[in-house]
PDB file of C-alpha atoms in Angstrom:
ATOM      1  CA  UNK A   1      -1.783  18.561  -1.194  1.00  0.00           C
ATOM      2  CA  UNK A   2      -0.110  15.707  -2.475  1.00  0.00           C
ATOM      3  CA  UNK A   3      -2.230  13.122  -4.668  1.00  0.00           C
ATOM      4  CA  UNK A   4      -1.102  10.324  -6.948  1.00  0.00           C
ATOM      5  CA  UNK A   5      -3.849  10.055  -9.846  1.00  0.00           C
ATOM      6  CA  UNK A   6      -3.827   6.557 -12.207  1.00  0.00           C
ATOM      7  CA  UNK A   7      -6.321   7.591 -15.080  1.00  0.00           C
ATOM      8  CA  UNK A   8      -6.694   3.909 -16.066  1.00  0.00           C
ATOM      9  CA  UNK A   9      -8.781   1.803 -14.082  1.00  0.00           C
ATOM     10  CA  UNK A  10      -8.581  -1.382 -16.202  1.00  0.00           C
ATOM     11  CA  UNK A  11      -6.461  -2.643 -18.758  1.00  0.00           C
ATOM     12  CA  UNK A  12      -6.980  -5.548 -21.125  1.00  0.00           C
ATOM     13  CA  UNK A  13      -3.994  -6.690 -22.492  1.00  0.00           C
ATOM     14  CA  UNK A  14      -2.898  -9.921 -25.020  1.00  0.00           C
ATOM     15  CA  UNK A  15      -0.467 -12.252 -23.528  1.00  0.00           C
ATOM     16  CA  UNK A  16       2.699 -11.323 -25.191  1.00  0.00           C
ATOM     17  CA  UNK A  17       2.309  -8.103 -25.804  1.00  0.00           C
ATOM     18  CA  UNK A  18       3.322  -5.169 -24.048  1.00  0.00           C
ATOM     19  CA  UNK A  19       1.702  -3.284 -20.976  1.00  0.00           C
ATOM     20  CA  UNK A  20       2.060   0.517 -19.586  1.00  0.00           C
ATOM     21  CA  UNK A  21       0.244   1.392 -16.552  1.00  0.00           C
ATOM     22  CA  UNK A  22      -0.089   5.228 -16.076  1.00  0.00           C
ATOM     23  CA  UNK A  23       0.743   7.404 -12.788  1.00  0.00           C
ATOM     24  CA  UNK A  24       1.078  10.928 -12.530  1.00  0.00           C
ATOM     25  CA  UNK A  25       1.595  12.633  -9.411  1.00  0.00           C
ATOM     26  CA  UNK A  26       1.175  15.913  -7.278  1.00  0.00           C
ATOM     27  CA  UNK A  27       3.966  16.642  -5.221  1.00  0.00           C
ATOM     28  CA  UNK A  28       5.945  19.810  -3.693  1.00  0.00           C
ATOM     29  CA  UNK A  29       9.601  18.404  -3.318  1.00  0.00           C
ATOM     30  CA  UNK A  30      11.258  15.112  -5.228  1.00  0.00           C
ATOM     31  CA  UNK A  31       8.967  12.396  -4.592  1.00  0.00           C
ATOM     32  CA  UNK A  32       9.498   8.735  -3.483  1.00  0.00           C
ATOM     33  CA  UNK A  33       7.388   6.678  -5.832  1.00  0.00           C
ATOM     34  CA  UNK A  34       6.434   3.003  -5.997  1.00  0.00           C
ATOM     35  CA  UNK A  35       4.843   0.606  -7.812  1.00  0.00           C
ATOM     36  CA  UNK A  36       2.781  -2.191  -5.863  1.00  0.00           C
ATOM     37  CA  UNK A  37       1.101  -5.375  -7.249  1.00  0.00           C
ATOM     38  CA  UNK A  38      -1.291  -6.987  -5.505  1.00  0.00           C
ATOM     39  CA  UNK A  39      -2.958 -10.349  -7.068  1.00  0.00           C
ATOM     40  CA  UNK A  40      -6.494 -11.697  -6.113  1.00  0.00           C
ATOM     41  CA  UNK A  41      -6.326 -12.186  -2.171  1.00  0.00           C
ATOM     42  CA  UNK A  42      -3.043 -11.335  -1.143  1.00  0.00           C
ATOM     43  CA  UNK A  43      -1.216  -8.571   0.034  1.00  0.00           C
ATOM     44  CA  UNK A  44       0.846  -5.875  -1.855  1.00  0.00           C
ATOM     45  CA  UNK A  45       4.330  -7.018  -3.236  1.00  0.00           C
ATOM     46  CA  UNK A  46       6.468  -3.759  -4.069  1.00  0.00           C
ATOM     47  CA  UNK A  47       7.506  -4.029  -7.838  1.00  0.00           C
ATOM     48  CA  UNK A  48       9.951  -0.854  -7.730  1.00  0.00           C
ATOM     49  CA  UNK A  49      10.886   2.324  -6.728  1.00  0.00           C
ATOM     50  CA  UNK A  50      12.099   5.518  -6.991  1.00  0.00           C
ATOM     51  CA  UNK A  51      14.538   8.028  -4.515  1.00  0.00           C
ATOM     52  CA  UNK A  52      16.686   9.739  -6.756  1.00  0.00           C
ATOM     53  CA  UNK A  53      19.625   9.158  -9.516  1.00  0.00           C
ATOM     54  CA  UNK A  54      18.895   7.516 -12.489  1.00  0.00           C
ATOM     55  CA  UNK A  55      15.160   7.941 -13.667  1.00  0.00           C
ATOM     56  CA  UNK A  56      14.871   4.740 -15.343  1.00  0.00           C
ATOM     57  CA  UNK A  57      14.351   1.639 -12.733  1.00  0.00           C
ATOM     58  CA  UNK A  58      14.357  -1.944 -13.191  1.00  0.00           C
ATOM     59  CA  UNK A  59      12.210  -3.668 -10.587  1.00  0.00           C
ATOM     60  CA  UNK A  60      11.449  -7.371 -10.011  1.00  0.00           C
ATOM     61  CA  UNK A  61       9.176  -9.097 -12.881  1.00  0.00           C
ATOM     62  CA  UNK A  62      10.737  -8.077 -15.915  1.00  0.00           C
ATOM     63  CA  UNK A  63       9.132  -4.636 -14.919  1.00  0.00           C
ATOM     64  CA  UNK A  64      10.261  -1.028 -15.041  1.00  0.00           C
ATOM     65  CA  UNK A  65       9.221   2.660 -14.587  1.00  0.00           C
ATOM     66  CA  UNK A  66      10.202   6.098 -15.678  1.00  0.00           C
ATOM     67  CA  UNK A  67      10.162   8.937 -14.121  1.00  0.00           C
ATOM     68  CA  UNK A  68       9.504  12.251 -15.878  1.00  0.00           C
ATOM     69  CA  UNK A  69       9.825  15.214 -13.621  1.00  0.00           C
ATOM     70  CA  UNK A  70       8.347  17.431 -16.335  1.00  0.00           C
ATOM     71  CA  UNK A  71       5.653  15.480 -16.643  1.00  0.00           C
ATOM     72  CA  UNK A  72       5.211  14.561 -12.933  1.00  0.00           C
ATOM     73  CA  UNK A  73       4.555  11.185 -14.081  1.00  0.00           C
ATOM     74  CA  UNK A  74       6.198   7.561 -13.247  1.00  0.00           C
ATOM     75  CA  UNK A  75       4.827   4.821 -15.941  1.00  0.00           C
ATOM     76  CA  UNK A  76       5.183   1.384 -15.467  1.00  0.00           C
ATOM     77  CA  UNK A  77       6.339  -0.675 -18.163  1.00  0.00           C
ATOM     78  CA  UNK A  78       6.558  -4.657 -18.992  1.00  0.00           C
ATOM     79  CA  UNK A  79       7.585  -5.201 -22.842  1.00  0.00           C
ATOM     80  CA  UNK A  80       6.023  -9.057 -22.769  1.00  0.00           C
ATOM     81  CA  UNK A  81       3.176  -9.837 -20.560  1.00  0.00           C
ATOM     82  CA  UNK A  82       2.323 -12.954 -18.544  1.00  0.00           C
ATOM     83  CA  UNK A  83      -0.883 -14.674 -17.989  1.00  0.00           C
ATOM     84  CA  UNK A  84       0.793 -14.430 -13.930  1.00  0.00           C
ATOM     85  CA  UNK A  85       0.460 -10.489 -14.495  1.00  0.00           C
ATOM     86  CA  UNK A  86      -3.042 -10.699 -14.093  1.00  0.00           C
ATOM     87  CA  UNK A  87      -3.661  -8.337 -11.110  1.00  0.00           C
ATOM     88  CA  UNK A  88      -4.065  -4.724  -9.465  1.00  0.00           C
ATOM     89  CA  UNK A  89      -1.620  -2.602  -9.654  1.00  0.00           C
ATOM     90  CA  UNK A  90      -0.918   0.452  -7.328  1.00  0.00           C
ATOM     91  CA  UNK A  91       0.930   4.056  -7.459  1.00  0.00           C
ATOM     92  CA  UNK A  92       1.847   5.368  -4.669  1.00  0.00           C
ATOM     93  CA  UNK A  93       4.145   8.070  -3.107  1.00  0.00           C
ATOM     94  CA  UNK A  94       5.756   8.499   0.338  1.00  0.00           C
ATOM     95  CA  UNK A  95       4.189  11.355   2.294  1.00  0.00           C
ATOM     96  CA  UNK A  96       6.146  12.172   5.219  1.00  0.00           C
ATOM     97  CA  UNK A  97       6.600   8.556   5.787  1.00  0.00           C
ATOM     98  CA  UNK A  98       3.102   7.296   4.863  1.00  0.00           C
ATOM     99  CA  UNK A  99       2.246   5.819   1.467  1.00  0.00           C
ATOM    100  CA  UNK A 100      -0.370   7.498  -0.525  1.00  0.00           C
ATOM    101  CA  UNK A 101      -1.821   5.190  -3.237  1.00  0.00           C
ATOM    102  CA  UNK A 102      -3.921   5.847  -6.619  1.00  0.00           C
ATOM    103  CA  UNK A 103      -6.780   4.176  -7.018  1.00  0.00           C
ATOM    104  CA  UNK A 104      -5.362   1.045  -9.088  1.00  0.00           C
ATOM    105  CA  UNK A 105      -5.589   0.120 -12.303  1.00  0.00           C
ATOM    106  CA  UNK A 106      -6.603  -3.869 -12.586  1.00  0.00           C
ATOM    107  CA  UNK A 107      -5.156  -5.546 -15.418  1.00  0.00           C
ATOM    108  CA  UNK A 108      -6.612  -8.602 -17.178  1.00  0.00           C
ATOM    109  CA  UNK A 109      -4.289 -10.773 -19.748  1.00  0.00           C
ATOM    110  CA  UNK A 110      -5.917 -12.886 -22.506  1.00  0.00           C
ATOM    111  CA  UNK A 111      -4.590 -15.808 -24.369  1.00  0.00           C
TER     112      UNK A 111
ATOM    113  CA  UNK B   1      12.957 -14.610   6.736  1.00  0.00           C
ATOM    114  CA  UNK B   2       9.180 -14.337   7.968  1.00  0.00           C
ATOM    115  CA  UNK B   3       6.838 -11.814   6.405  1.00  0.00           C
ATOM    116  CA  UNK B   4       4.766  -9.491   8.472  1.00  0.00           C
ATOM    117  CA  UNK B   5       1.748 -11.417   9.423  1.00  0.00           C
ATOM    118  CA  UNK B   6      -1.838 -10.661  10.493  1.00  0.00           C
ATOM    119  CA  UNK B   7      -4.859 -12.524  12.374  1.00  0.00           C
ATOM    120  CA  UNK B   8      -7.763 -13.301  11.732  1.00  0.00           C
ATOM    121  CA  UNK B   9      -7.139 -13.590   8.109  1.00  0.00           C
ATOM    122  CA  UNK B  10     -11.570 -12.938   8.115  1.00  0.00           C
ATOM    123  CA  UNK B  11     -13.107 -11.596  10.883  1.00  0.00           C
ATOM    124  CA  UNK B  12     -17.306 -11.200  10.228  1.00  0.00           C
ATOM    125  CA  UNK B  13     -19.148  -9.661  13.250  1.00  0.00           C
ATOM    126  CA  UNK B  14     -22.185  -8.304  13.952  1.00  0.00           C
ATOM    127  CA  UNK B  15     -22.611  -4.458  13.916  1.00  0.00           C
ATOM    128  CA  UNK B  16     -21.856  -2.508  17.403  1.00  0.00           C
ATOM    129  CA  UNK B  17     -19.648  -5.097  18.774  1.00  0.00           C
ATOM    130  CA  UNK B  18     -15.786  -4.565  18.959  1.00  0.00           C
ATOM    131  CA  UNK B  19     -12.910  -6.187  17.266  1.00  0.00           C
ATOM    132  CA  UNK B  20      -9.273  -6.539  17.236  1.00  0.00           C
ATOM    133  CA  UNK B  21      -6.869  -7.363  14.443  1.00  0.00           C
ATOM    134  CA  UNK B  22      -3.316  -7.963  15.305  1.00  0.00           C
ATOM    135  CA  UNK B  23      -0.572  -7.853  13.101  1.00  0.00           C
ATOM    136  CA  UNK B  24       3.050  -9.189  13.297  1.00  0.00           C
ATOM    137  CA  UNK B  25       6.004  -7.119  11.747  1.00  0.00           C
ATOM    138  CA  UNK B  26       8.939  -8.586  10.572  1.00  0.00           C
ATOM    139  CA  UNK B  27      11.635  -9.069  12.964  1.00  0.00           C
ATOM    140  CA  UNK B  28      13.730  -5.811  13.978  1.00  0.00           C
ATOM    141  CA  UNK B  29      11.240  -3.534  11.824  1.00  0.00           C
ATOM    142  CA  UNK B  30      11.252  -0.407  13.679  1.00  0.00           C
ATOM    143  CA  UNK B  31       8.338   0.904  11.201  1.00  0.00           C
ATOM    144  CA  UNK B  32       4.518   0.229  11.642  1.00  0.00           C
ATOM    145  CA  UNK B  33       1.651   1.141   9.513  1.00  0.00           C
ATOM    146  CA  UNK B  34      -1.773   0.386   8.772  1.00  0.00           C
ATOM    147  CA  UNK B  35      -3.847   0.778   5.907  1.00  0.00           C
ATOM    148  CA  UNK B  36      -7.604  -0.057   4.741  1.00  0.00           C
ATOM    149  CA  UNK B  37      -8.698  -0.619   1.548  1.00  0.00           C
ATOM    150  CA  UNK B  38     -12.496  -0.725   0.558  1.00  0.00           C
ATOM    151  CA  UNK B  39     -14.153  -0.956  -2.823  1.00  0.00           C
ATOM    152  CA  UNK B  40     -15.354   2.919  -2.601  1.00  0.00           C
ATOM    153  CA  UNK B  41     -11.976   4.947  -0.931  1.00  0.00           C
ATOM    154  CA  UNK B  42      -9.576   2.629  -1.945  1.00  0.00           C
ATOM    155  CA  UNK B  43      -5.923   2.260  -0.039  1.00  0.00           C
ATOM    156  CA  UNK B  44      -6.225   4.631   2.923  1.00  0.00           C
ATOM    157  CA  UNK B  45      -3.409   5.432   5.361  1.00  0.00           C
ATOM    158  CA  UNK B  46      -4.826   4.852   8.979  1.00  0.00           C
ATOM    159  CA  UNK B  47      -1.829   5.151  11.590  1.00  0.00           C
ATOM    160  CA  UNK B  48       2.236   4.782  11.483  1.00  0.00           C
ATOM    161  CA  UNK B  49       4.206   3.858  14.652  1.00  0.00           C
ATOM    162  CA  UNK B  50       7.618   4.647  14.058  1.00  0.00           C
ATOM    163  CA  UNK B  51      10.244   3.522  17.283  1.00  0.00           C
ATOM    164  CA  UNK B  52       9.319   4.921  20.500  1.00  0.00           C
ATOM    165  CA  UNK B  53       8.106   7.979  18.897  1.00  0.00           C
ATOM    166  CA  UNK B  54       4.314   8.945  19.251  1.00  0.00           C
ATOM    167  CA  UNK B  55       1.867   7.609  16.661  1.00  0.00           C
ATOM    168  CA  UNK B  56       0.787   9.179  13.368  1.00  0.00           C
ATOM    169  CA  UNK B  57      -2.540   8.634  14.157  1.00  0.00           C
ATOM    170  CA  UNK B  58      -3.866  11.564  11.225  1.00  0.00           C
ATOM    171  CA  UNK B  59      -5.296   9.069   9.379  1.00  0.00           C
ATOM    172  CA  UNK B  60      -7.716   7.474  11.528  1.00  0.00           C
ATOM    173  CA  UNK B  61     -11.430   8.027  10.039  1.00  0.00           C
ATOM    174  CA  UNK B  62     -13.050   8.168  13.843  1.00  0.00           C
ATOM    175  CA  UNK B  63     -12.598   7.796  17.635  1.00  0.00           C
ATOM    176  CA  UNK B  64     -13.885   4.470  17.622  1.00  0.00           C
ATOM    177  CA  UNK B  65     -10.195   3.549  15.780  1.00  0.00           C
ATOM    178  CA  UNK B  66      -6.745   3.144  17.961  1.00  0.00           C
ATOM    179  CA  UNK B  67      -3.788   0.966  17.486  1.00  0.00           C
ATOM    180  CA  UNK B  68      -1.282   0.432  20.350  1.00  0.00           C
ATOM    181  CA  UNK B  69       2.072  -1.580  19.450  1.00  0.00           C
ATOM    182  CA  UNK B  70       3.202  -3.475  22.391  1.00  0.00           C
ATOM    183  CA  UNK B  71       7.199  -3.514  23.284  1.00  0.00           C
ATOM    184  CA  UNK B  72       7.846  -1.709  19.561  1.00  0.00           C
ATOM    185  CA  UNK B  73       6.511  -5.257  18.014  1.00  0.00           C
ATOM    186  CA  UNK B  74       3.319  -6.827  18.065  1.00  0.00           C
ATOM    187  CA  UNK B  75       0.322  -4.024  17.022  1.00  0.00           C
ATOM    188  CA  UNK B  76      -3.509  -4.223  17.626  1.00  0.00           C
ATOM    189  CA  UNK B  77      -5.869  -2.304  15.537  1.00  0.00           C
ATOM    190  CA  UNK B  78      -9.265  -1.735  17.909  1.00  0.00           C
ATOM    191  CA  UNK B  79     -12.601  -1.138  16.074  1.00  0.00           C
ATOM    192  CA  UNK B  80     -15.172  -0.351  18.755  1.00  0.00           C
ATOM    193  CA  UNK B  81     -19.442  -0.013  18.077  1.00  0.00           C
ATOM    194  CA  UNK B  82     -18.193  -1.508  14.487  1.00  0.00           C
ATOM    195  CA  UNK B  83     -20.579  -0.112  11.761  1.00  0.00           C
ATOM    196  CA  UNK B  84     -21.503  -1.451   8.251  1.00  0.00           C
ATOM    197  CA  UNK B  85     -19.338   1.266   6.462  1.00  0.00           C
ATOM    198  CA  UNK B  86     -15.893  -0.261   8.248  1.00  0.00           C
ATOM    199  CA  UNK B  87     -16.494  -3.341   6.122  1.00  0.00           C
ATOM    200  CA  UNK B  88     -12.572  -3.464   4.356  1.00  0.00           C
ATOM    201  CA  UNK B  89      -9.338  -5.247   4.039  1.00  0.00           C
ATOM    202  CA  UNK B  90      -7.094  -3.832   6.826  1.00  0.00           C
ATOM    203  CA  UNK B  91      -3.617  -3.808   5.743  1.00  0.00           C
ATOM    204  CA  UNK B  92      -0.496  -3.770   7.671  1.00  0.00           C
ATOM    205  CA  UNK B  93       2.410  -2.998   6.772  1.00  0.00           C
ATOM    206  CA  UNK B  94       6.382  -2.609   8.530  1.00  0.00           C
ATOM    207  CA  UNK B  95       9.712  -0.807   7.256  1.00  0.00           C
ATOM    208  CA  UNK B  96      13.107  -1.416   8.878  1.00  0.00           C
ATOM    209  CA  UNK B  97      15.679   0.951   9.092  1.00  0.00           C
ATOM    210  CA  UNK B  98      15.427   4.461  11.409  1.00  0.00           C
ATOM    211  CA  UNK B  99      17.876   6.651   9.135  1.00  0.00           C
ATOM    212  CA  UNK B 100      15.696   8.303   6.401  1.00  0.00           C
ATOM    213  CA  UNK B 101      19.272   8.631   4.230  1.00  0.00           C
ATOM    214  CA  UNK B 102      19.150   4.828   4.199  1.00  0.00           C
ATOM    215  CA  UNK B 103      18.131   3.409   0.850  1.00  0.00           C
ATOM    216  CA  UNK B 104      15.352   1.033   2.702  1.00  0.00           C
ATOM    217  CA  UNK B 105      13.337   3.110   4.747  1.00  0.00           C
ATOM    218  CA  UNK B 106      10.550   3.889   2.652  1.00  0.00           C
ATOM    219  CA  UNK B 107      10.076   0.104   1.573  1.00  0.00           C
ATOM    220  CA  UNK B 108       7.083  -1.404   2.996  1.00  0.00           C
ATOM    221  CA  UNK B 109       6.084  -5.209   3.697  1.00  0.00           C
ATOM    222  CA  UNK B 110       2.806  -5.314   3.447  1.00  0.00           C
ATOM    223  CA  UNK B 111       1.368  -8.790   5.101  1.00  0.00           C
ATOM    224  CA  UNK B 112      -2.021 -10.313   3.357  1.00  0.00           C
ATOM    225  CA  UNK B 113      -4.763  -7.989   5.270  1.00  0.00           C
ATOM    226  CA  UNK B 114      -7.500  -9.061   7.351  1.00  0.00           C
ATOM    227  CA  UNK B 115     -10.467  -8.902   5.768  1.00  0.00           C
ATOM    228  CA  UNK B 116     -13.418  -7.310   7.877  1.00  0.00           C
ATOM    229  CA  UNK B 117     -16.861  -8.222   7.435  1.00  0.00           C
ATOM    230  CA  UNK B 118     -19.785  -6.331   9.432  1.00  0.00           C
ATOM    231  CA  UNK B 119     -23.046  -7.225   9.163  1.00  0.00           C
TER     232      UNK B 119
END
């Protein structure tokens, strides 16, 4: 069965410095993978994604994500954090048309 | 252009009764989904309308859950003899094109939820 697993469920990170927020997945064929954020009361806003082609991908946010087959992982990367990055972020991969998501990992910025 | 919208934005109702959210795709989104999310299963796939073609309705946790999607728009999410555990932020969510070879056919607009409050 398919699964998307994101082994950190919070992250506290200085404002300036970088972030990397963790996904691995479990998945038969290539996967689709994405990267959601959603901030305190509002829906999800897709960050990026992944279909095929080049393995590195450049979303919206100054954010990007790698995908390592051999690894079965897709990592989400920011190299300078904003206070505005404050918020949950999701993993998730298309199952026959249906998203399935990892439990989020929330991330808090300090000054 | 618009997002995908939902009503009520909070709904609070008393356990056993029924309630309806509605949700709003964006315009010419063939794609329809619904998700919950609650503090102890997190994001949840409930049901996918895609076209004309017969729900995915696999991920619906119990019979007292159905969706219909009037005139491949507009979709209502029924909750009948509510109970305390259905408490969560139901999600909706559309995708637009029909051709899985096209680039945007996975991407889903997710509106702001409804949140669901049963006491």
């Amino acid at each position: 069965a398919q699964s998307v697993t994101q082994p950190d469920i919070h992250i506290t990170v200085s404002e300036g410095a970088s972030l990397e927020l963790r996904c691995n997945y479990s998945y038969g064929a290539t996967p689709y993978l994405f990267w959601y954020v959603q901030s305190p009361g509002q829906g999800l806003q897709l960050l990026l994604k992944y279909f095929s082609g080049d393995t590195l991908v450049q979303g919206i946010k100054g954010f990007e994500a790698e995908f390592k087959r051999s690894q079965s992982s897709f990592n989400l990367r920011k190299p300078s954090v904003h206070w505005s990055d404050a918020a949950e972020y999701f993993c998730a991969v298309d199952s026959w048309g249906k998203l399935q998501f990892g439990a989020g990992t929330q991330v808090v910025v300090t000054p | 252009g618009a997002g995908v919208s939902q009503s009520p934005s909070n709904k609070v109702t008393e356990k056993g009764k029924d309630v309806e959210l509605r949700c709003d795709p964006i315009s010419g989104h063939t794609a329809l989904y619904w998700y919950r999310q609650s503090l102890g299963q997190g994001l949840e796939f409930l049901i996918y309308f895609q076209g004309n073609s017969a729900p995915d309705k696999s991920g619906l946790p119990s019979d007292r859950f159905s969706a219909e999607r009037t005139g491949g728009s507009v979709s209502t999410l029924t909750i009948q003899r509510t109970q305390q555990e259905d408490s969560a932020v139901y999600l909706c969510a559309s995708s637009s094109p029909t051709d899985p070879g096209l680039a945007g056919f996975y991407e889903q607009y997710f509106g702001p939820g409804t949140r669901l409050t049963v006491t």
